[in-house]
JSON list of C-alpha atoms in Angstrom, two decimals:
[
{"chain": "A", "resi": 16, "resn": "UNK", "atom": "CA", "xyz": [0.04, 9.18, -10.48]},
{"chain": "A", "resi": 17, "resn": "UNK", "atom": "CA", "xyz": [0.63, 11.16, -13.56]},
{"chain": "A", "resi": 18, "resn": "UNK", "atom": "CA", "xyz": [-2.49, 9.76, -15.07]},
{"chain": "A", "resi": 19, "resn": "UNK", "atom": "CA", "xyz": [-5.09, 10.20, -11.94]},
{"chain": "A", "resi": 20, "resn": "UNK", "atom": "CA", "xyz": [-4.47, 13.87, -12.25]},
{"chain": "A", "resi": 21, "resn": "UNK", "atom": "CA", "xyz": [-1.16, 13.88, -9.77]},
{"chain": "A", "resi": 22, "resn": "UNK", "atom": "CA", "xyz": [2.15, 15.34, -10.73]},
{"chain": "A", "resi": 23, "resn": "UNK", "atom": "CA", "xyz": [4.90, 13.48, -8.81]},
{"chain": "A", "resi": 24, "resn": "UNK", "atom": "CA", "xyz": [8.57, 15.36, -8.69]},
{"chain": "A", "resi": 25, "resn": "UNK", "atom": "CA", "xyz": [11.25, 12.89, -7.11]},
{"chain": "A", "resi": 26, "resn": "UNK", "atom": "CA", "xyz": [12.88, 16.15, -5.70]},
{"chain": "A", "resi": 27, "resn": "UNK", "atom": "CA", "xyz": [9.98, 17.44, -3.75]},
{"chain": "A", "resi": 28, "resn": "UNK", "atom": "CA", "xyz": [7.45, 14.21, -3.33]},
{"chain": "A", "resi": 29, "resn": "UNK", "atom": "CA", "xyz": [10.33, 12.05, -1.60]},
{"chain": "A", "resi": 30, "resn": "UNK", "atom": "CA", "xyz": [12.64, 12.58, 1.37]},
{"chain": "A", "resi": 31, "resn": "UNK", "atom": "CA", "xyz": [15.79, 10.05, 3.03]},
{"chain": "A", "resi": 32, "resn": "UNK", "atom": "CA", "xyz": [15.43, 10.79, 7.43]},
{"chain": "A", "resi": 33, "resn": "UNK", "atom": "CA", "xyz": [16.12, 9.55, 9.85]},
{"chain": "A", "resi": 34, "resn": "UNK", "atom": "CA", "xyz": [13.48, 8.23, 11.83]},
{"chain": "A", "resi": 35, "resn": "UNK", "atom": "CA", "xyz": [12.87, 6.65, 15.62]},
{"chain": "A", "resi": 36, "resn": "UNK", "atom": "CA", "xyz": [11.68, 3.72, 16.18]},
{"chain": "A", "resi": 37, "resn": "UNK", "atom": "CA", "xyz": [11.34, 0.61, 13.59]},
{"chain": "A", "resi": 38, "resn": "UNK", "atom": "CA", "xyz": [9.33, 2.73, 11.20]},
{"chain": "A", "resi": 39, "resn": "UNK", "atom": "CA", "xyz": [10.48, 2.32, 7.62]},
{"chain": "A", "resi": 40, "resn": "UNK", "atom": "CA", "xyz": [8.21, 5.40, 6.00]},
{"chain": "A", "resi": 41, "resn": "UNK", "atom": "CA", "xyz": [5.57, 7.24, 6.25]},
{"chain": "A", "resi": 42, "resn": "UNK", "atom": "CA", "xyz": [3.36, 9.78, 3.84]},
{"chain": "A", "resi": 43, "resn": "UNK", "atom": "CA", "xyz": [2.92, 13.04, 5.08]},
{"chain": "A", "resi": 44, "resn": "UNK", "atom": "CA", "xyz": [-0.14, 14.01, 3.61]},
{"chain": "A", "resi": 45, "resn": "UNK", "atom": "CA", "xyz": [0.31, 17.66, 4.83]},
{"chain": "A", "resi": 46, "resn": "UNK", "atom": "CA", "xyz": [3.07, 18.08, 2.00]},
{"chain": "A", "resi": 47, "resn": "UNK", "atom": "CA", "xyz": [2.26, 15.02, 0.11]},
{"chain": "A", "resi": 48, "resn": "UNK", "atom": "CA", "xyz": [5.54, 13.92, 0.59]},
{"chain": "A", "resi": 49, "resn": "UNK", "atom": "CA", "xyz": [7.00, 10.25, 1.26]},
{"chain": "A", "resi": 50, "resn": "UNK", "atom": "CA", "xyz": [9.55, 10.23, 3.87]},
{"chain": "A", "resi": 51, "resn": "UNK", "atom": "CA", "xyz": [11.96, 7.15, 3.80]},
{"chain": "A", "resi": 52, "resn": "UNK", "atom": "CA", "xyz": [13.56, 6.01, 7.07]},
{"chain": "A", "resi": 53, "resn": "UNK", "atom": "CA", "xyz": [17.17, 5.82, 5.67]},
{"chain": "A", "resi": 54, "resn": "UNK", "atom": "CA", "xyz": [18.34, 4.39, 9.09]},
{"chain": "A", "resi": 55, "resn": "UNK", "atom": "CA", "xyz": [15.94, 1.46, 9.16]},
{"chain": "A", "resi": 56, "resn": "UNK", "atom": "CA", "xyz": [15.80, 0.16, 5.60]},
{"chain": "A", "resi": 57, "resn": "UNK", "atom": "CA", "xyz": [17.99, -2.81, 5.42]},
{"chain": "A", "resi": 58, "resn": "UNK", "atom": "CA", "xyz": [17.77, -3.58, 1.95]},
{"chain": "A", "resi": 59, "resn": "UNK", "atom": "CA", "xyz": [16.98, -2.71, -1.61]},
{"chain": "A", "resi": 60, "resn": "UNK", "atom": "CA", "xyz": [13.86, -5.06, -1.49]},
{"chain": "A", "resi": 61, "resn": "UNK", "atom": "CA", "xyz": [13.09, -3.67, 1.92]},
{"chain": "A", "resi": 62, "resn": "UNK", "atom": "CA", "xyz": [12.97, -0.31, 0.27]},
{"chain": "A", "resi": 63, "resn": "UNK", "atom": "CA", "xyz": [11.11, -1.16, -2.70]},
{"chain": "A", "resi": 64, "resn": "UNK", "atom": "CA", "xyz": [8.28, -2.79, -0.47]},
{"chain": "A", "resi": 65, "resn": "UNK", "atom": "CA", "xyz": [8.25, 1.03, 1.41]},
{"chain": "A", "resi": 66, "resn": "UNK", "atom": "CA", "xyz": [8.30, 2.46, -1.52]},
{"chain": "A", "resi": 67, "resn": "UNK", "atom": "CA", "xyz": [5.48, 1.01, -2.98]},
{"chain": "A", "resi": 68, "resn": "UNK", "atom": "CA", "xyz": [3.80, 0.77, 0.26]},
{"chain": "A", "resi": 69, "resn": "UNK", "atom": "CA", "xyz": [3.98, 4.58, 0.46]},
{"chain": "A", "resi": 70, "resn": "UNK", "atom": "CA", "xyz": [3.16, 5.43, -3.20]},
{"chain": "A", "resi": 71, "resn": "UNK", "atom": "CA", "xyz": [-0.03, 3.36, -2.57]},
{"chain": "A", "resi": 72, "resn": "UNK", "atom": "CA", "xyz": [-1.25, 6.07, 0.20]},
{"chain": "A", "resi": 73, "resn": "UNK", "atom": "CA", "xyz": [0.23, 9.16, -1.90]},
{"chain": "A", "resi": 74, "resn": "UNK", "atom": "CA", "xyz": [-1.95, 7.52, -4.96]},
{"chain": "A", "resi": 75, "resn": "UNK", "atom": "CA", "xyz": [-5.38, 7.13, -2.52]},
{"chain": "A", "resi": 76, "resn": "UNK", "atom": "CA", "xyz": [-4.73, 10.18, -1.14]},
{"chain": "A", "resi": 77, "resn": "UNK", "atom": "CA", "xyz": [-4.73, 11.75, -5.27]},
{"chain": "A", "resi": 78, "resn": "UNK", "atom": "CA", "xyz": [-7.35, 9.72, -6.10]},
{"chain": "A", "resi": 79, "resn": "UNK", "atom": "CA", "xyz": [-10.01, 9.69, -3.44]},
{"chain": "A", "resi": 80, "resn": "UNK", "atom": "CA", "xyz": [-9.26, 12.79, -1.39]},
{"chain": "A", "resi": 81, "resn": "UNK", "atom": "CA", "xyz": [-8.78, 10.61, 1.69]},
{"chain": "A", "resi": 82, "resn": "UNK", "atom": "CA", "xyz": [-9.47, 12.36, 4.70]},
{"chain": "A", "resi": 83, "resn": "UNK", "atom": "CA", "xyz": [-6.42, 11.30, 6.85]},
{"chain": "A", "resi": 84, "resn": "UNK", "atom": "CA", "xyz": [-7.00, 12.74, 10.21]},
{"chain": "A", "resi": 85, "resn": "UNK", "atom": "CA", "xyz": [-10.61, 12.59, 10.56]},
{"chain": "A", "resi": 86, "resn": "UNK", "atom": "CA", "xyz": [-11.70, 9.54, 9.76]},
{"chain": "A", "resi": 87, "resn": "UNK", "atom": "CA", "xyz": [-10.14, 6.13, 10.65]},
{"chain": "A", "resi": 88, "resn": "UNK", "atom": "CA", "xyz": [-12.25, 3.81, 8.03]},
{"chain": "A", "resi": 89, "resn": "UNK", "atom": "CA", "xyz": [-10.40, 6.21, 4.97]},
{"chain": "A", "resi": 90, "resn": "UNK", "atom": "CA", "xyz": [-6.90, 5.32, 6.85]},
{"chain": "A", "resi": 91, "resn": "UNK", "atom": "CA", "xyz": [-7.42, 1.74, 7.26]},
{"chain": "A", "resi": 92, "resn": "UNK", "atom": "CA", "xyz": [-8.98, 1.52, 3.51]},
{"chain": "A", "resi": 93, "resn": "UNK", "atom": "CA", "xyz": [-5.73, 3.35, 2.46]},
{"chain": "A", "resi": 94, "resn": "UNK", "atom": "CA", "xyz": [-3.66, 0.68, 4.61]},
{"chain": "A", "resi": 95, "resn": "UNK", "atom": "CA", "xyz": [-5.59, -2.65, 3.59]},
{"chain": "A", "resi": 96, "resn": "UNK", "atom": "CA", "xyz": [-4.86, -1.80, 0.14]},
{"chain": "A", "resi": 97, "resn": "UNK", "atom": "CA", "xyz": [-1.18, -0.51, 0.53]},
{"chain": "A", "resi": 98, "resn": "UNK", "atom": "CA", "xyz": [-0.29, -3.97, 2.77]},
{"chain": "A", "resi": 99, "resn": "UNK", "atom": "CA", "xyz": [-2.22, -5.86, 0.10]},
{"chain": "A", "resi": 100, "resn": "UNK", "atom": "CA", "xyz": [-0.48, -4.08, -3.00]},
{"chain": "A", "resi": 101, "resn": "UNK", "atom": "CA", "xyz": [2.83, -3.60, -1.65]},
{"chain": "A", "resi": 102, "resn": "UNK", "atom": "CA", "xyz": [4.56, -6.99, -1.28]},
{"chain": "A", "resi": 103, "resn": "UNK", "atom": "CA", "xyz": [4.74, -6.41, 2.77]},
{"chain": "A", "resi": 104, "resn": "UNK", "atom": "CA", "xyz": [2.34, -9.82, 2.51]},
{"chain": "A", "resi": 105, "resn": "UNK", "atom": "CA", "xyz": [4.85, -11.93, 0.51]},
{"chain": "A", "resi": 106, "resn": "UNK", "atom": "CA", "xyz": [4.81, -15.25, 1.39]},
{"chain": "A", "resi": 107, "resn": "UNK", "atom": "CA", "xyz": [8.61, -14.71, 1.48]},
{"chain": "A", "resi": 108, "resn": "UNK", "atom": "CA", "xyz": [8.12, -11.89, 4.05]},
{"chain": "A", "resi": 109, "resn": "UNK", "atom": "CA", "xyz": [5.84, -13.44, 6.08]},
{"chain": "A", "resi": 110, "resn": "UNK", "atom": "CA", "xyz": [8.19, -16.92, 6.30]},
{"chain": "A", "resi": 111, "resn": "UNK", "atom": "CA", "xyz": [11.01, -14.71, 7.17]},
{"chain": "A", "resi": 112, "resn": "UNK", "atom": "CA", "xyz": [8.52, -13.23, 9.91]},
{"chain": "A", "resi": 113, "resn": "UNK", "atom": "CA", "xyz": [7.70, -17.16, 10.78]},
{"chain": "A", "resi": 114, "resn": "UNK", "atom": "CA", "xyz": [4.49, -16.23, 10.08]},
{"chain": "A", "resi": 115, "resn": "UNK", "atom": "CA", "xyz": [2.94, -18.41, 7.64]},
{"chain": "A", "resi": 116, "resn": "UNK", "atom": "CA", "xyz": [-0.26, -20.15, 7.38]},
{"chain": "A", "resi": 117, "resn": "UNK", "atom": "CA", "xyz": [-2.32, -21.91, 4.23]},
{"chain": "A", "resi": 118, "resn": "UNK", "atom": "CA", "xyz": [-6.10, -20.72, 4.72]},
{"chain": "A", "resi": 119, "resn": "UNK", "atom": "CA", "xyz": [-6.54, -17.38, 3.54]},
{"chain": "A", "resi": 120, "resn": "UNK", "atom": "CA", "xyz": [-2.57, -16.39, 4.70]},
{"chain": "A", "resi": 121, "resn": "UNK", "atom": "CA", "xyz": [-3.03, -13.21, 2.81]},
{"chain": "A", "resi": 122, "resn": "UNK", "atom": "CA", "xyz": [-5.74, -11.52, 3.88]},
{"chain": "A", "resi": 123, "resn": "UNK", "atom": "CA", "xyz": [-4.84, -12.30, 6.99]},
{"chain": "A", "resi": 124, "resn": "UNK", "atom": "CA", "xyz": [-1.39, -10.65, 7.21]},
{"chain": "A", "resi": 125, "resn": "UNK", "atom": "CA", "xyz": [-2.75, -7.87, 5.28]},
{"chain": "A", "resi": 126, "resn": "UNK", "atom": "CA", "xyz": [-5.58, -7.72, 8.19]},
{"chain": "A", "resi": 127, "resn": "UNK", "atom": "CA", "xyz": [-2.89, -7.61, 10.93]},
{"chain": "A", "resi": 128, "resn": "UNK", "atom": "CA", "xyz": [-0.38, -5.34, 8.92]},
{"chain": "A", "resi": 129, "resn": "UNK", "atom": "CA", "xyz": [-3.37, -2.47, 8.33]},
{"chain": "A", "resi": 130, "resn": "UNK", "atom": "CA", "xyz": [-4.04, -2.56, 11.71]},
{"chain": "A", "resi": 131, "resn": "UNK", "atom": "CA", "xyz": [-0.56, -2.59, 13.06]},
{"chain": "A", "resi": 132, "resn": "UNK", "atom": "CA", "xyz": [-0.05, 0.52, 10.87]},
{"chain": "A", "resi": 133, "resn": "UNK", "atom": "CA", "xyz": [-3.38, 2.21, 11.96]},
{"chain": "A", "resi": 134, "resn": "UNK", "atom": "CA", "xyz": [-2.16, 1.69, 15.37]},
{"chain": "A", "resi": 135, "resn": "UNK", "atom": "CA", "xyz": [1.52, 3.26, 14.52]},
{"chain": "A", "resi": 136, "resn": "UNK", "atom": "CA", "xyz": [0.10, 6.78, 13.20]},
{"chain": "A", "resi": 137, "resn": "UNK", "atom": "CA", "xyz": [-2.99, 7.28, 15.41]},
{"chain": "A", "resi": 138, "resn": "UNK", "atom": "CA", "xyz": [-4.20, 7.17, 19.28]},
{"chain": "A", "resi": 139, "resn": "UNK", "atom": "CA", "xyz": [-6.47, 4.67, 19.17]},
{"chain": "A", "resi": 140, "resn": "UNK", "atom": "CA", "xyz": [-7.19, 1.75, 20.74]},
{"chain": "A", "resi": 141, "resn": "UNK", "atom": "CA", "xyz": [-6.79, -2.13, 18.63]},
{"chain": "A", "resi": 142, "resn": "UNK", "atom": "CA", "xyz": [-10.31, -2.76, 19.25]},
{"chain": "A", "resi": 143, "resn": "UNK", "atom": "CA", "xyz": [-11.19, 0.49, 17.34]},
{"chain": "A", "resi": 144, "resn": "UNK", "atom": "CA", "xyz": [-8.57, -0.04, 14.50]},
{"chain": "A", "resi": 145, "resn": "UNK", "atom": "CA", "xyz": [-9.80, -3.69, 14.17]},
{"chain": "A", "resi": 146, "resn": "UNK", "atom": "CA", "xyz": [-13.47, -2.34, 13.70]},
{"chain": "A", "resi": 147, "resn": "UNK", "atom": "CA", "xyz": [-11.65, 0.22, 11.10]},
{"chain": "A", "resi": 148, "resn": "UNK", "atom": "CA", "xyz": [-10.17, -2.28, 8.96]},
{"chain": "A", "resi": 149, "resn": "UNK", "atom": "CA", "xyz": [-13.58, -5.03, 9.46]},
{"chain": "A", "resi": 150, "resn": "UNK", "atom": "CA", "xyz": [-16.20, -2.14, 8.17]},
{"chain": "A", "resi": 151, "resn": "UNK", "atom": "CA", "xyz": [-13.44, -1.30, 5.10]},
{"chain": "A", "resi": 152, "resn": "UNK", "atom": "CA", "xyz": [-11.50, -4.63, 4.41]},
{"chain": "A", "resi": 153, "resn": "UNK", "atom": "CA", "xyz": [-13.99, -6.46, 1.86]},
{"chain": "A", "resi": 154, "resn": "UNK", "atom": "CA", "xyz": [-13.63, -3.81, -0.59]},
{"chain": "A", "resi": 155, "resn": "UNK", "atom": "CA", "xyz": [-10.93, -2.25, -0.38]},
{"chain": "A", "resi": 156, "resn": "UNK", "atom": "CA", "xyz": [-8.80, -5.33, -0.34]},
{"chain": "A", "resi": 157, "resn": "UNK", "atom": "CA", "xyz": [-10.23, -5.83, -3.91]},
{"chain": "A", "resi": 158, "resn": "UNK", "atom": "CA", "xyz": [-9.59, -2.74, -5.10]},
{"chain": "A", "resi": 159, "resn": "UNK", "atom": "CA", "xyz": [-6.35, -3.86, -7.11]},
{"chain": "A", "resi": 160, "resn": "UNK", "atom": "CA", "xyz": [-6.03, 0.40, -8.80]},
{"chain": "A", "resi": 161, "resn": "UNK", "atom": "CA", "xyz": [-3.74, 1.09, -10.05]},
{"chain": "A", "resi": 162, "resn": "UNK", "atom": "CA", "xyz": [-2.28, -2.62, -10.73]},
{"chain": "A", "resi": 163, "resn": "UNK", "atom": "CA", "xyz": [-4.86, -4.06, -11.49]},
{"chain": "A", "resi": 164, "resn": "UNK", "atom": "CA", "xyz": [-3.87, -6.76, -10.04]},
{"chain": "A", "resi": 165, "resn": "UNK", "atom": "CA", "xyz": [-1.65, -8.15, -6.73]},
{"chain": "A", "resi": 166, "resn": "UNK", "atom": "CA", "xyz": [1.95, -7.77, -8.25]},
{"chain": "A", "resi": 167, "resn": "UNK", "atom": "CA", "xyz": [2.89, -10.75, -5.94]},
{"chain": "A", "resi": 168, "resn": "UNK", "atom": "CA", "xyz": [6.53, -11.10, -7.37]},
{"chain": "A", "resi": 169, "resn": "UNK", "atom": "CA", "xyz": [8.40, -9.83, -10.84]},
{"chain": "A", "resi": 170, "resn": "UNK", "atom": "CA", "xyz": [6.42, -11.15, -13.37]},
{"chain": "A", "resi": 171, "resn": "UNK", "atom": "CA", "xyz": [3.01, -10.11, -11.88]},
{"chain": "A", "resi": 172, "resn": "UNK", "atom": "CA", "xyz": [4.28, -6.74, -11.62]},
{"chain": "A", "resi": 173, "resn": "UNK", "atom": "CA", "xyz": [5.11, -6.77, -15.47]},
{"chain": "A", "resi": 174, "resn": "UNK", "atom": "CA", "xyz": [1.46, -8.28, -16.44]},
{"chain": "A", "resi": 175, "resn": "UNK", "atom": "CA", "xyz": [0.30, -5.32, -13.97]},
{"chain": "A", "resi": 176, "resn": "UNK", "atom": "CA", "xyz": [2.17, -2.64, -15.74]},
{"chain": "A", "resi": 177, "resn": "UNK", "atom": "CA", "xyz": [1.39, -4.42, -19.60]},
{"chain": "A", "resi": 178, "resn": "UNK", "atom": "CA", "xyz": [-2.20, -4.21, -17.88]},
{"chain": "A", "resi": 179, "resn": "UNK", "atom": "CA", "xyz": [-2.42, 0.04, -16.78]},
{"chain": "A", "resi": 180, "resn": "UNK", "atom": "CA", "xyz": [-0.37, 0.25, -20.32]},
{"chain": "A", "resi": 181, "resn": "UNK", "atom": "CA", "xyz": [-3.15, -1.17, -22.67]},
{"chain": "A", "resi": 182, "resn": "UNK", "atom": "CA", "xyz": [-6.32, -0.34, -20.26]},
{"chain": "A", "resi": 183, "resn": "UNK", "atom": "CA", "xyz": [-7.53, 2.81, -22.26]},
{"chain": "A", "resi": 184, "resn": "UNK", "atom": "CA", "xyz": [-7.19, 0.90, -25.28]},
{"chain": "A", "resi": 185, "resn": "UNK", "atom": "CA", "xyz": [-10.02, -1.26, -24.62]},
{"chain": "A", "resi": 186, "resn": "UNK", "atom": "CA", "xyz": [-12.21, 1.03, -23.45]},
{"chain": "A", "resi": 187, "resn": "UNK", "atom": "CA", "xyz": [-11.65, 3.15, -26.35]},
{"chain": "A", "resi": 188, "resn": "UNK", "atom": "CA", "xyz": [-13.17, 0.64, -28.78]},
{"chain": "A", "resi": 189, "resn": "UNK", "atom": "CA", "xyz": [-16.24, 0.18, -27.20]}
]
């Protein structure tokens, strides 16, 4: 965040509610603050995926000024890449959801999971979120920033950080 021109403070940019519903967080763009459903994350993992998840918008939202109220293709660009980035398409998660498949599994959760979030925040029909996400998915599920990369477990997330660490220094001998 630091990098793209965003100062994060843990003491003003995150906040532990509780929240109704089966909502796990949310950004609130208004204060660019991350709110964490404290009463309906079950575990650390759980929390890390939310985390991340929400840290994805609060980086788009830096980044490319995303207009969040106004215009549904910005939203669902914002969730594609936060359900792509975020783990919430695991093949772990998505077997613990019974929801697993071998053609293109990913992109297809990460299809569903933007819209279902879309869908969540806004008053729109699923028709309308599903043209949202079809107009924005192609590129913004490749846009990997600032990974990289998918960190799909550990180890990808370390090649994704080794990656962000050492990016300047190859564009700095050209």
């Amino acid at each position: 965040m630091k990098h793209s021109g965003c100062a994060v403070n843990k003491d003003r940019h995150f906040a532990c509610e509780d929240c109704n519903g089966n909502v796990s967080g949310g950004f609130d763009a208004a204060v660019s603050q991350i709110v964490l459903c404290q009463n309906n994350i079950r575990n650390q993992a759980h929390m890390n995926r939310v985390v991340t998840h929400e840290l994805i918008h609060a980086f788009d939202h830096c980044r490319a000024h995303v207009n969040w109220f106004t215009n549904v293709r910005h939203l669902a660009c914002s969730e594609v890449r936060a359900a792509n980035l975020s783990g919430d398409c695991s093949l772990l998660n998505e077997i613990f959801r019974l929801h697993f498949g071998l053609k293109q599994h990913h992109q297809t959760c990460v299809r569903d999971r933007a819209i279902r979030s879309i869908l969540a925040v806004r008053n729109i029909s699923k028709e309308a979120a599903q043209k949202a996400v079809d107009e924005v998915f192609e590129s913004c599920f490749n846009d990997h920033e600032p990974f990289g990369r998918i960190p799909h477990n550990k180890t990808y997330a370390r090649y994704a950080h080794r990656d962000f660490q050492n990016r300047d220094r190859y564009y700095s001998n050209i």
